Each structure stands twice: as structure tokens, then as C-alpha cells.
Coordinates of C-alpha atoms and ligand atoms in Angstrom, one line a residue:
Chain B
M1 CA 0.0 0.0 0.0
R2 CA 1.1 3.5 -0.7
R3 CA 2.5 5.3 2.3
F4 CA 1.0 8.8 2.3
S5 CA 3.5 10.0 4.8
D6 CA 6.1 9.7 2.1
D7 CA 4.4 12.7 0.4
F8 CA 5.0 14.9 3.5
P9 CA 8.7 15.8 3.8
I10 CA 8.4 17.2 7.4
L11 CA 7.3 13.8 8.7
S12 CA 10.6 12.2 8.1
Q13 CA 12.3 14.1 10.8
D14 CA 12.9 13.0 14.4
N15 CA 11.2 14.5 17.4
N16 CA 13.3 14.4 20.6
G17 CA 15.3 11.6 19.1
K18 CA 12.2 9.5 18.4
R19 CA 10.2 9.1 15.2
L20 CA 8.0 12.1 14.8
V21 CA 4.4 11.1 15.4
Y22 CA 2.2 14.0 14.5
L23 CA -1.2 13.8 16.1
D24 CA -2.1 17.5 16.2
N25 CA -3.8 17.7 12.9
G26 CA -6.9 19.4 14.3
A27 CA -4.6 22.4 15.0
T28 CA -2.9 22.3 11.7
T29 CA -1.9 19.6 9.1
Q30 CA 1.4 19.1 7.5
K31 CA 1.8 19.9 3.8
P32 CA 2.5 17.4 1.0
Q33 CA 5.2 18.0 -1.6
Q34 CA 2.5 18.4 -4.2
V35 CA 1.2 21.5 -2.4
L36 CA 4.6 23.0 -1.7
D37 CA 5.5 22.5 -5.4
A38 CA 2.2 24.2 -6.5
V39 CA 2.9 27.3 -4.4
N40 CA 6.5 27.4 -5.6
R41 CA 5.4 27.1 -9.2
Y42 CA 3.0 30.0 -8.8
Y43 CA 5.8 32.3 -7.4
L44 CA 8.3 31.0 -9.9
T45 CA 6.2 31.4 -13.0
E46 CA 2.8 33.2 -12.5
N47 CA 3.1 35.9 -9.9
A48 CA 1.7 39.3 -10.5
N49 CA -1.2 41.3 -8.9
P50 CA -4.4 39.7 -10.2
H51 CA -7.1 42.0 -11.5
R52 CA -4.7 44.9 -11.6
G53 CA -2.7 44.5 -14.8
V54 CA -3.4 44.0 -18.5
Y55 CA -0.2 42.3 -19.3
D56 CA -0.1 38.6 -19.9
L57 CA 1.6 37.7 -16.6
A58 CA -1.1 39.5 -14.6
M59 CA -3.7 37.6 -16.6
R60 CA -2.0 34.4 -15.6
A61 CA -2.0 35.4 -12.0
T62 CA -5.7 36.3 -12.3
D63 CA -6.3 32.9 -13.8
A64 CA -4.5 31.2 -10.9
H65 CA -6.7 33.1 -8.4
E66 CA -9.9 32.3 -10.2
N67 CA -9.0 28.7 -11.1
S68 CA -8.2 28.1 -7.4
R69 CA -11.6 29.5 -6.5
A70 CA -13.2 27.1 -9.0
A71 CA -11.3 24.2 -7.5
V72 CA -12.3 25.0 -4.0
A73 CA -15.9 25.5 -5.0
K74 CA -16.0 22.1 -6.7
F75 CA -14.4 20.4 -3.7
I76 CA -17.0 21.7 -1.2
G77 CA -20.0 21.4 -3.5
A78 CA -20.6 25.1 -4.0
P79 CA -21.1 27.3 -7.1
E80 CA -17.9 29.2 -8.0
D81 CA -19.4 32.6 -7.6
S82 CA -20.4 31.9 -4.0
V83 CA -16.9 31.2 -2.7
I84 CA -14.9 34.0 -1.1
F85 CA -11.2 33.7 -0.2
T86 CA -10.3 34.6 3.4
Q87 CA -7.2 34.2 5.6
N88 CA -8.8 31.4 7.7
T89 CA -11.9 30.2 9.4
S90 CA -11.8 33.0 12.0
E91 CA -11.8 35.7 9.4
G92 CA -14.6 33.9 7.5
L93 CA -16.8 33.6 10.6
N94 CA -16.1 37.3 11.4
L95 CA -17.1 38.2 7.9
I96 CA -20.4 36.3 8.2
A97 CA -21.2 37.5 11.7
Y98 CA -20.4 41.1 11.1
S99 CA -21.6 41.5 7.6
Y100 CA -24.8 39.5 7.9
G101 CA -25.4 39.8 11.6
R102 CA -25.0 43.6 11.9
A103 CA -27.2 44.2 8.8
F104 CA -30.0 41.9 9.6
L105 CA -30.3 41.3 13.4
K106 CA -32.3 43.4 15.7
P107 CA -33.5 43.4 19.3
G108 CA -35.8 40.5 20.0
D109 CA -34.0 38.2 17.5
E110 CA -32.1 35.2 18.7
V111 CA -28.7 33.8 17.6
L112 CA -28.3 30.2 18.5
I113 CA -24.9 28.6 18.8
Y114 CA -23.5 25.4 20.3
V115 CA -21.7 25.5 23.6
A116 CA -18.9 23.4 21.9
E117 CA -18.1 26.2 19.4
H118 CA -14.6 27.2 18.8
H119 CA -14.1 30.8 20.1
S120 CA -14.0 31.9 16.5
N121 CA -17.6 30.9 16.0
L122 CA -18.6 32.3 19.4
V123 CA -16.9 35.6 20.2
P124 CA -18.0 37.3 17.0
W125 CA -21.6 36.3 17.8
Q126 CA -21.3 37.6 21.3
W127 CA -20.1 40.9 19.9
V128 CA -22.8 41.0 17.2
A129 CA -25.5 40.2 19.7
K130 CA -24.2 42.9 22.0
T131 CA -24.2 45.6 19.3
T132 CA -27.5 44.7 17.7
G133 CA -29.5 43.9 20.8
A134 CA -30.2 40.3 19.6
E135 CA -30.0 37.6 22.2
L136 CA -27.3 34.9 22.2
K137 CA -28.6 31.4 23.1
Y138 CA -26.8 28.1 23.5
L139 CA -27.4 24.5 22.5
Y140 CA -25.9 21.9 24.8
P141 CA -24.8 18.3 24.2
D142 CA -26.4 15.3 25.9
E143 CA -24.4 13.2 28.3
N144 CA -22.8 11.4 25.3
G145 CA -21.5 14.6 23.9
R146 CA -24.0 14.7 21.1
L147 CA -26.2 17.5 19.9
T148 CA -29.7 15.9 19.8
V149 CA -32.8 16.7 17.8
E150 CA -34.7 17.2 21.1
E151 CA -32.3 19.9 22.1
L152 CA -32.8 21.6 18.7
D153 CA -36.6 21.4 19.1
K154 CA -36.3 23.0 22.5
K155 CA -34.2 26.0 21.3
I156 CA -35.2 26.8 17.7
N157 CA -38.2 29.1 17.6
E158 CA -39.7 31.9 15.5
R159 CA -37.3 34.4 17.1
T160 CA -34.3 32.4 15.9
K161 CA -32.5 34.2 13.1
V162 CA -29.1 32.6 13.0
V163 CA -28.0 29.1 13.9
A164 CA -24.2 28.8 13.9
V165 CA -22.6 25.5 14.6
A166 CA -19.5 23.5 13.9
H167 CA -20.0 20.6 11.6
V168 CA -17.5 18.7 13.8
S169 CA -16.5 20.0 17.2
N170 CA -12.8 20.5 17.5
V171 CA -12.9 19.0 21.0
L172 CA -15.6 16.4 21.0
G173 CA -14.9 15.3 17.4
L174 CA -18.5 14.4 16.9
E175 CA -20.6 15.4 13.9
T176 CA -23.6 17.7 14.4
P177 CA -26.9 16.8 12.8
V178 CA -26.7 19.4 10.0
E179 CA -29.8 18.2 8.0
E180 CA -31.9 18.4 11.1
I181 CA -30.6 21.8 12.0
V182 CA -31.1 23.1 8.5
K183 CA -34.7 21.8 8.3
R184 CA -35.7 23.4 11.6
A185 CA -33.8 26.7 11.0
H186 CA -35.3 27.2 7.6
A187 CA -38.8 26.4 8.9
V188 CA -38.6 29.5 11.1
G189 CA -36.7 31.6 8.6
A190 CA -33.3 31.4 10.2
V191 CA -30.0 31.1 8.4
V192 CA -27.5 28.3 9.2
V193 CA -23.8 29.0 9.5
L194 CA -21.6 25.9 9.4
D195 CA -18.1 26.0 10.6
I196 CA -16.4 23.3 8.5
A197 CA -12.9 23.8 9.8
Q198 CA -12.8 20.3 11.3
S199 CA -14.9 18.4 8.8
V200 CA -13.5 19.5 5.4
A201 CA -10.4 17.3 5.6
H202 CA -12.3 14.2 6.9
M203 CA -15.4 13.8 4.8
P204 CA -16.8 14.7 1.4
L205 CA -18.9 17.8 1.5
D206 CA -21.8 19.0 -0.7
L207 CA -22.8 22.4 0.8
V208 CA -25.5 23.1 -1.8
K209 CA -27.1 19.7 -1.0
L210 CA -26.7 20.3 2.7
D211 CA -28.5 23.6 2.1
V212 CA -26.6 25.5 4.7
D213 CA -26.6 29.3 4.1
F214 CA -22.9 30.0 5.0
A215 CA -19.8 27.9 5.7
A216 CA -16.2 28.7 6.6
L217 CA -13.0 26.8 6.4
S218 CA -9.2 27.1 6.9
G219 CA -6.8 25.8 4.3
H220 CA -4.1 24.9 6.8
K221 CA -6.3 22.2 8.3
I222 CA -6.6 20.5 5.0
Y223 CA -2.9 20.2 3.9
A224 CA -2.7 23.8 2.5
P225 CA -0.5 26.6 3.6
M226 CA -1.4 28.9 6.5
G227 CA -3.0 32.2 5.7
V228 CA -5.7 31.1 3.3
G229 CA -9.3 30.0 3.8
A230 CA -12.7 30.3 2.3
V231 CA -16.3 31.3 3.0
Y232 CA -19.3 29.9 1.2
G233 CA -22.5 31.9 1.2
K234 CA -25.7 31.6 -0.8
K235 CA -25.4 34.1 -3.6
A236 CA -28.7 35.8 -2.8
L237 CA -27.6 36.4 0.8
L238 CA -24.1 37.6 -0.2
E239 CA -25.6 40.1 -2.6
K240 CA -27.8 41.8 0.0
M241 CA -25.0 41.9 2.6
P242 CA -22.8 44.9 3.0
P243 CA -19.1 44.4 2.5
F244 CA -16.9 43.3 5.4
L245 CA -13.7 45.1 4.7
S246 CA -13.5 47.9 2.2
G247 CA -10.8 49.4 0.0
G248 CA -9.0 48.1 -3.1
D249 CA -10.3 45.5 -5.4
M250 CA -13.8 45.2 -3.8
I251 CA -15.2 48.2 -5.6
A252 CA -16.9 48.9 -8.9
A253 CA -16.5 52.7 -8.9
V254 CA -15.3 55.1 -6.3
H255 CA -16.3 58.8 -6.2
E256 CA -15.4 61.3 -3.6
Y257 CA -18.4 60.6 -1.5
R258 CA -19.8 57.4 -2.7
T259 CA -18.7 54.0 -3.9
T260 CA -20.4 51.1 -5.7
Y261 CA -19.1 47.7 -5.0
A262 CA -17.8 44.9 -7.1
E263 CA -19.9 41.8 -7.8
V264 CA -20.0 38.9 -5.3
P265 CA -17.6 37.3 -4.5
R266 CA -15.1 40.1 -5.1
K267 CA -17.2 42.5 -3.0
F268 CA -15.8 40.6 0.0
E269 CA -12.2 40.4 -1.1
A270 CA -10.6 43.7 -0.3
G271 CA -6.9 44.2 -1.1
T272 CA -4.3 42.0 -2.7
R273 CA -5.1 38.4 -1.9
N274 CA -2.9 35.5 -0.9
V275 CA -2.9 34.0 -4.4
G276 CA 0.0 31.7 -3.6
G277 CA -1.9 30.3 -0.7
E278 CA -5.1 29.9 -2.8
V279 CA -3.1 27.9 -5.4
G280 CA -1.8 25.8 -2.5
L281 CA -5.4 25.3 -1.2
A282 CA -6.5 24.2 -4.7
A283 CA -3.6 21.8 -4.9
A284 CA -4.3 20.4 -1.4
M285 CA -7.9 19.7 -2.3
E286 CA -6.7 18.0 -5.5
Y287 CA -4.3 16.0 -3.4
V288 CA -7.1 14.9 -1.1
S289 CA -9.2 13.9 -4.1
S290 CA -6.4 12.0 -5.6
V291 CA -6.0 9.9 -2.4
G292 CA -9.8 9.5 -2.5
W293 CA -12.5 9.8 0.2
D294 CA -13.1 6.1 0.5
T295 CA -9.5 5.6 1.5
I296 CA -9.3 8.6 3.8
V297 CA -12.6 7.9 5.6
S298 CA -12.0 4.1 6.1
Q299 CA -8.4 4.6 7.1
E300 CA -9.1 7.4 9.6
E301 CA -12.1 5.6 11.0
A302 CA -10.0 2.5 11.6
L303 CA -7.3 4.5 13.4
I304 CA -9.9 6.2 15.6
A305 CA -11.5 2.9 16.5
Q306 CA -8.1 1.4 17.4
T307 CA -7.2 4.4 19.5
L308 CA -10.5 4.3 21.4
E309 CA -10.2 0.6 21.9
G310 CA -6.8 1.1 23.4
M311 CA -7.9 4.0 25.6
N312 CA -11.0 2.2 26.8
V313 CA -9.0 -0.6 28.4
L314 CA -6.8 2.0 30.3
P315 CA -8.9 2.7 33.4
Y316 CA -7.2 6.0 34.0
V317 CA -8.1 7.5 30.6
K318 CA -11.4 9.4 30.2
V319 CA -12.6 10.2 26.7
Y320 CA -14.9 13.2 26.1
G321 CA -17.9 12.5 24.0
E322 CA -19.2 9.0 23.4
A323 CA -16.1 6.8 23.0
T324 CA -17.1 5.2 19.7
A325 CA -15.9 5.8 16.2
A326 CA -19.4 6.3 14.9
G327 CA -20.0 9.9 13.8
R328 CA -16.5 10.8 15.1
H329 CA -14.1 12.5 12.7
G330 CA -10.5 13.2 13.2
V331 CA -10.5 14.1 16.9
I332 CA -10.3 12.3 20.3
S333 CA -10.1 14.4 23.4
F334 CA -9.3 12.8 26.7
N335 CA -7.7 13.3 30.1
I336 CA -5.6 11.0 32.3
D337 CA -6.6 10.7 35.9
D338 CA -4.5 12.9 38.2
V339 CA -2.2 14.2 35.5
H340 CA -2.6 17.7 34.0
P341 CA -2.9 17.8 30.1
H342 CA 0.2 20.0 30.0
D343 CA 2.3 17.3 31.6
V344 CA 0.7 14.6 29.4
A345 CA 1.8 16.6 26.3
T346 CA 5.3 17.1 27.6
I347 CA 5.8 13.5 28.4
L348 CA 4.3 12.3 25.0
D349 CA 6.6 14.8 23.3
S350 CA 9.6 13.0 24.8
D351 CA 8.3 9.9 23.1
G352 CA 8.1 11.7 19.8
V353 CA 4.3 12.1 19.9
C354 CA 2.8 15.6 19.3
I355 CA -0.6 16.2 20.8
R356 CA -2.4 19.3 21.9
A357 CA -3.2 20.1 25.5
G358 CA -5.2 23.1 26.7
H359 CA -8.7 24.5 26.3
H360 CA -8.6 24.2 22.5
C361 CA -10.2 27.6 22.1
A362 CA -13.4 26.2 23.5
Q363 CA -13.6 27.5 27.1
P364 CA -17.4 27.5 27.4
L365 CA -17.3 23.8 26.5
M366 CA -14.6 23.2 29.1
E367 CA -16.7 24.9 31.7
H368 CA -19.7 22.8 30.6
L369 CA -17.7 19.6 30.9
G370 CA -16.4 20.8 34.3
I371 CA -12.7 20.7 33.3
G372 CA -10.1 23.4 32.7
S373 CA -8.4 21.7 29.9
C374 CA -7.9 18.4 28.1
C375 CA -5.6 16.5 25.8
R376 CA -6.5 16.0 22.1
A377 CA -5.1 13.6 19.6
S378 CA -6.2 14.4 16.1
F379 CA -5.6 12.4 12.9
A380 CA -4.9 13.0 9.2
L381 CA -4.6 10.8 6.1
Y382 CA -0.9 10.1 6.8
N383 CA -1.3 8.7 10.2
T384 CA -0.8 4.9 10.7
E385 CA -1.3 2.1 13.2
E386 CA 2.2 2.7 14.4
D387 CA 1.3 6.2 15.3
V388 CA -1.7 4.9 17.3
Q389 CA 0.6 2.4 19.1
A390 CA 3.1 5.1 19.9
L391 CA 0.3 7.2 21.5
L392 CA -1.1 4.4 23.5
Q393 CA 2.4 3.3 24.8
G394 CA 3.0 7.0 25.6
L395 CA -0.1 7.2 27.8
K396 CA 1.2 4.3 30.0
H397 CA 4.6 6.1 30.1
V398 CA 2.8 9.2 31.4
R399 CA 1.5 7.5 34.4
E400 CA 4.9 5.9 35.2
V401 CA 6.7 9.2 34.9
M402 CA 4.3 10.9 37.2
G403 CA 4.8 8.2 39.8
L404 CA 1.3 6.8 39.5
G405 CA 2.1 3.3 38.1
S406 CA 0.8 2.3 34.7
Chain G
M1 CA 14.6 16.1 27.1
D2 CA 15.4 14.5 30.5
L3 CA 12.1 13.5 31.9
K4 CA 13.7 12.3 35.2
E5 CA 15.0 15.7 35.8
L6 CA 11.8 17.5 34.7
Y7 CA 9.5 15.2 36.7
S8 CA 11.7 14.3 39.7
Q9 CA 10.1 12.8 42.7
I10 CA 10.3 16.2 44.5
I11 CA 8.2 17.7 41.7
T12 CA 5.6 15.0 41.2
E13 CA 5.1 14.7 45.0
N14 CA 4.9 18.4 45.6
S15 CA 2.5 18.8 42.7
R16 CA 0.0 16.7 44.6
S17 CA 0.8 17.9 48.1
T18 CA -1.8 19.7 50.1
R19 CA 0.6 21.2 52.6
N20 CA 0.5 24.8 51.2
R21 CA -2.7 24.4 49.3
R22 CA -5.0 26.5 51.5
P23 CA -6.4 29.9 52.0
V24 CA -4.5 32.1 54.4
P25 CA -6.5 33.4 57.4
G26 CA -6.1 37.2 57.7
A27 CA -4.3 37.4 54.4
T28 CA -3.1 41.0 53.6
I29 CA -2.5 40.2 49.9
S30 CA -4.3 37.9 47.5
L31 CA -3.4 37.8 43.9
E32 CA -4.3 35.5 41.0
G33 CA -1.9 34.5 38.3
V34 CA -2.8 32.7 35.1
N35 CA -1.1 31.1 32.2
P36 CA -3.6 31.7 29.4
S37 CA -1.8 29.3 27.1
C38 CA -2.2 26.2 29.3
G39 CA -4.7 27.3 31.9
D40 CA -2.5 27.1 35.0
D41 CA -4.2 29.2 37.5
I42 CA -3.1 30.0 41.1
T43 CA -4.3 32.5 43.7
L44 CA -1.5 33.3 46.0
Q45 CA -2.3 34.6 49.5
L46 CA 0.1 36.2 51.9
R47 CA 0.0 37.6 55.4
V48 CA 2.7 40.2 55.5
E49 CA 3.2 42.0 58.8
D50 CA 6.1 44.3 59.7
G51 CA 7.8 43.4 56.4
V52 CA 7.8 39.7 57.1
V53 CA 5.9 37.0 55.3
Q54 CA 4.2 35.5 58.3
D55 CA 2.0 33.1 56.4
A56 CA 1.4 32.1 52.8
G57 CA -0.7 29.6 50.8
F58 CA -2.2 29.1 47.4
I59 CA -5.3 27.7 45.8
G60 CA -5.6 26.8 42.1
S61 CA -5.1 24.2 39.5
G62 CA -2.7 23.5 36.7
C63 CA 0.1 21.3 35.6
A64 CA 2.5 19.5 37.9
I65 CA 5.3 22.0 37.2
S66 CA 3.2 25.1 38.1
Q67 CA 1.6 23.5 41.2
A68 CA 4.9 22.1 42.5
S69 CA 6.6 25.4 41.9
A70 CA 3.9 27.2 43.9
S71 CA 4.1 24.9 46.8
L72 CA 7.9 24.8 47.0
M73 CA 8.0 28.6 46.7
I74 CA 5.7 28.9 49.7
D75 CA 8.0 26.6 51.7
D76 CA 10.8 29.0 50.8
I77 CA 9.2 32.3 51.8
I78 CA 7.3 31.7 55.0
G79 CA 9.1 33.6 57.8
K80 CA 11.3 35.5 55.4
T81 CA 11.4 39.3 55.0
E82 CA 10.0 40.8 51.9
E83 CA 13.6 41.7 50.9
E84 CA 14.7 38.1 51.3
A85 CA 11.7 36.9 49.3
R86 CA 12.6 39.3 46.5
R87 CA 16.1 38.0 46.5
L88 CA 14.8 34.4 46.2
I89 CA 12.6 35.4 43.3
K90 CA 15.6 36.8 41.5
L91 CA 17.6 33.7 42.2
F92 CA 14.8 31.5 40.9
F93 CA 14.5 33.5 37.7
G94 CA 18.3 33.3 37.3
M95 CA 18.2 29.5 37.7
I96 CA 15.5 29.2 35.1
K97 CA 17.4 31.4 32.7
G98 CA 20.5 29.2 33.3
E99 CA 22.4 32.1 34.9
A100 CA 22.5 30.8 38.4
D101 CA 23.9 27.4 39.2
G102 CA 25.5 25.1 41.8
D103 CA 25.8 26.2 45.5
E104 CA 24.2 29.5 44.6
L105 CA 20.9 27.6 44.5
D106 CA 21.1 26.2 48.0
D107 CA 18.9 29.0 49.3
L108 CA 16.1 27.8 47.0
E109 CA 16.1 24.5 48.9
D110 CA 13.8 22.0 47.2
A111 CA 12.6 24.6 44.7
A112 CA 16.0 24.1 43.0
A113 CA 14.6 20.8 41.7
L114 CA 12.9 22.9 39.1
Q115 CA 16.3 23.7 37.5
G116 CA 15.6 21.1 34.7
I117 CA 13.0 23.5 33.3
S118 CA 15.8 25.7 32.0
H119 CA 16.2 23.1 29.2
T120 CA 12.5 22.9 28.4
P121 CA 11.5 26.3 27.1
A122 CA 7.9 25.2 26.5
R123 CA 7.4 24.9 30.2
V124 CA 9.2 27.9 31.6
K125 CA 5.9 29.8 32.0
C126 CA 4.6 27.0 34.2
A127 CA 7.6 27.1 36.5
V128 CA 7.7 30.9 36.9
L129 CA 4.0 31.5 37.4
A130 CA 3.9 31.4 41.2
W131 CA 7.2 33.4 41.5
H132 CA 6.0 36.0 39.0
T133 CA 2.7 36.3 40.9
L134 CA 4.6 36.7 44.2
E135 CA 6.7 39.5 42.7
E136 CA 3.6 41.3 41.5
A137 CA 1.9 40.8 44.9
L138 CA 4.9 42.3 46.7
D139 CA 4.9 45.1 44.2
G140 CA 1.4 45.9 45.3
K141 CA -0.3 44.9 42.1
Q142 CA -4.1 45.0 42.4
P143 CA -6.4 42.5 40.7
E144 CA -7.8 44.0 37.4
E145 CA -11.5 44.7 37.4
F146 CA -13.6 44.2 34.3
Ligands
LIG1 C1 -14.0 24.2 14.6 C2 -13.0 25.3 14.4 N1 -13.4 26.5 14.1 C3 -12.5 27.5 13.9 C4 -11.2 27.3 14.0 C5 -10.3 28.5 13.7 O1 -9.5 28.3 12.7 P1 -8.3 29.3 12.3 O2 -7.5 29.5 13.5 O3 -7.7 28.7 11.1 O4 -9.0 30.6 12.0 C6 -10.7 26.1 14.3 C7 -9.3 25.8 14.5 O5 -8.5 26.2 15.2 C8 -11.6 25.0 14.5 O6 -11.2 23.8 14.9
LIG2 ZN1 1.6 24.6 32.9

């Protein structure tokens, strides 16, 4: 079988004298040679300021920009003219919250979000609620860490104007019931904002079919460079929204005291864009497609199942969210009894294993779970059974080092 | 990375010890210190009278390094003058930066077990949290109100 890790040069290095086992993919993924080459090729042969020159090179840069948009659109199941390039998910969610929220929310309206949201799908809504007088309401998981239909039915009502949720929680790793959310939200005239930062690299997406109104992603979590991301929005909504940032490139005509804006999506792309990053994002999505969803999904599911099996027999490991592979994508969060996550991460690091420890930018969820922080192992298409074994061995090692027996 | 040095018995045991983990009756100073990156959170309480730290304790939660450091620091400063406490803080910071070594560290007593942190930059913040909070407390820093 092809070893996908061979495509990722960084993975061949050592970590503290051990084989590097990278299990912090929820934070950011490594980049394959194919992506690095595509970015390099753009700067070596096509770079100019798109939309700003009439010469051939500038046309080629414009093509690189627009072709990347087409590739991203196709990958997420969206029409080309509904995809806006951003820096990352955070910028995308800010765009949606400020541009849509500030224009259309008013006192008495409700914005409904999940308590498991990443701060970047939470703080902007707090702020928008505060400035518009709308009320921020929360959905909570059940005791298995799942967002249930009953909870949706309890919270979605005719005052609900926005429902903003992560497709997959970056802590719980569990998929939210998007179809059910969309059905209920649309029935009361609310829009659905889907944070696909943690799902886009782990499952095929068809945003038009899902019928969400907005979505946001980060390229760096799907094997692309940092500093590029995308927003999807239904065209009709994007057209009636005011711009987010203003200035160069997002205009049609500027006069001393008034401006008309460019067409969507350019209306939302102020200033010179990260075209090299966009090319990298398109190349990353092409790379994922070339590996194939069947391979990625079955391989990652098998690794997650093995990890959970291994954790479930260690009495001192507690997994957050139902400890099954069903409906779980990419992420397992856990704690070790009597050991702080920070110490777990340091000791695993000495074994070559990189995991994340902390609040994962989801402090309200930590509060809800009654913990200050936790450990998170998160997977990508290059991870292997060996990586899982290294993690599980490492967990036993943690207990020994802390003088707690294994 | 030398785990034995980083997680020596002094550190693992003191991280769980309850000896200094208590509110201080009649505290004259109480100050919280946090590490936003990892969530270490301690509230240091001191009863300072006539320039002497008569009593000290802490409450909080966090990693073994931050908790052991707080507890060992409190062992060091009870009964000391403010001036002596400040000298120990300087000495501790010097040790973490790799500038103080050997016999010099005797005055830190068991807190010298944290010397290994000087080779683990990712955990320096954890080790210095209590000491940094103590310094701010002695400087008269007030908790910020929001
Ligand atoms: C679910 C989720 N939303 C949003 C973000 C923010 O992504 P970024 O930091 O790339 O803006 C992340 C990742 O950190 C995430 O996991
Ligand atoms: Zn710490």
C-alpha cells in the first residue's frame, strides 16, 4: 500500500530523538510536496497582482486566483461565484457574523450557537448580539456529547434568526446533525452558518445539497499553507449583505463621497489576496481527491476505532464525548486521571508524539464539561497504526513518569 | 529532554501535596496569576506583617510544574522578610534562565529541583507563574477589574 506519509517531507524528521508522530492535525496539518510545489510554481512562473494588470503575466495570476476558486468551490460542492477567499476560518466567521449579523439582526432576535463552538464561532456572535440587541442562546450536548434533535426542538423558535454550529466539534470530534438543524432553522426563517474547519479534511462535502446558508474553512487544516481559507455563502444572501472590509479590489467605482461595490464574491475580497496560498489550497484539495475519500474515511475511522479501543482498556483514561468511532471525525479528546494535560503533552513529546493540551479555544465547553483543559489527539490521512501504538504506549509512560504506576 | 530531571520525585510529589494548598487566614495580599496558554491558575495569599511574610498559601489548579513550583516557593518564603523573598525570586528566575547554578541555588532549597526547566522552554511559563505572581503581589499589584 502507498504510504501517504512519504508525500510529507516534514514527517521524516525526528522529534526528541524518536520518530515524529504528528497527532495535532486538528490544530494544523502538514503539507505534502505536491502543495509545496504548486505554491512554488506560482511564485516561480505566474506571480503578479491579479485584476490589476493588463499584461499577460497579470492575466495568468488572475487565472491562478480564479481557477483556485473554482477548484475550492467544486471540492465543497458550491457554485464558483459563492466562494470568497479569506485568511482562515476565523476571518470567515467574522465576515459572516459582522456582515450578515450587523445588517439583519435586531433586538428580540435570537442567535443560537452550540456551547462546543470554537471561540471563533462564538466571540463574533457575542459581539454582534451585544451591538444589535439580539440575544445569544446556547445549544448543549447530551451526556454522550451529542447534539440531539430534542435539544434543537427546544431551542429553535420563531425568534431564531441565525443558527451557527461547527460541523464537527474540534474538541468532541462528533458530527452535528446538519440536516436536522437546516430543516428546523429554515422552517422558522433562520440562516444556518456551518463551521467546516474540522470536517473539510475528513469527509466529502456538498454544501449546496446540505442547504446551509454559510460555511467557513481554513486551508491549513486540509494540507494547504497557513493564511488562506474560504467562505461559502448563498449568492442571494451575499448580494444583500454589506461588504466586510473595504478598499482596493472590492469596488466597482469610487467617487469622492460614494462607492459602488464589485460583484460577489469580489465584494468581499478587499486588497491584494494570498494567491500563492489559494493555489496551495486548490492543490491540497486536488491531493485529497487523488487519495480518495473512500481511502481517507475508512483509514481514519479504523485508526480512531483502534485508539478508542486502546484507551477504553486503560482505566485512567477518560474520553470526552461517546467513545465510539461512529459519527466521530479526526479528533479524540481525553484526560488522564491525576495528570494535567500539559504534563501529558510534555511526556508524550519526549516519546516523539505531538498532541495538543489546553482549552482548545473552547472554554465554554470546558466549563460545561467541568474541566479546565484536556488532551487532544487528532488524525490525518498520513497517520498509521504505528502512530496509534506510539500514542497508547505513551499514555502508559505518562502514568509511570508521574509516579502513578501504569 | 530529560524527563527524570523534569519530573523528579520532588516535583511529582509536591505537585500533589496539600501542605500549602489552603487559603491564608487574615491574608493581607491575595493575587491571582494565570497562564492563558495552558490554563495554569493560582491564587497566592500572603499575610505580610512588619515586612515579614508571616504566612502564605495558594489555591488553584494546573500542571505539575506550576503546582509544585507554587508549593515549593511557599516553603521558601514563609518567615522571610520581603527583601529576602525578592532575592529568592531573582535567584529562581536566574536559575530558570540558566544564569545561576550550583551552590548558589542552596537558598532555594527543594525549589532548586525545578532547575531542569531551563532546558524545556515550552514549560518555563509554568515554572515561573507562582514566582511571577509573588513578585507582582509584593509590588502591590491589584487584581484587574472588568
Ligand atoms: C472548529 C474550528 N473552528 C474554527 C477554527 C479557527 O481556525 P483558524 O485558526 O484557522 O481561523 C478552528 C481551528 O482552530 C476550529 O477547529
Ligand atoms: Zn503549565
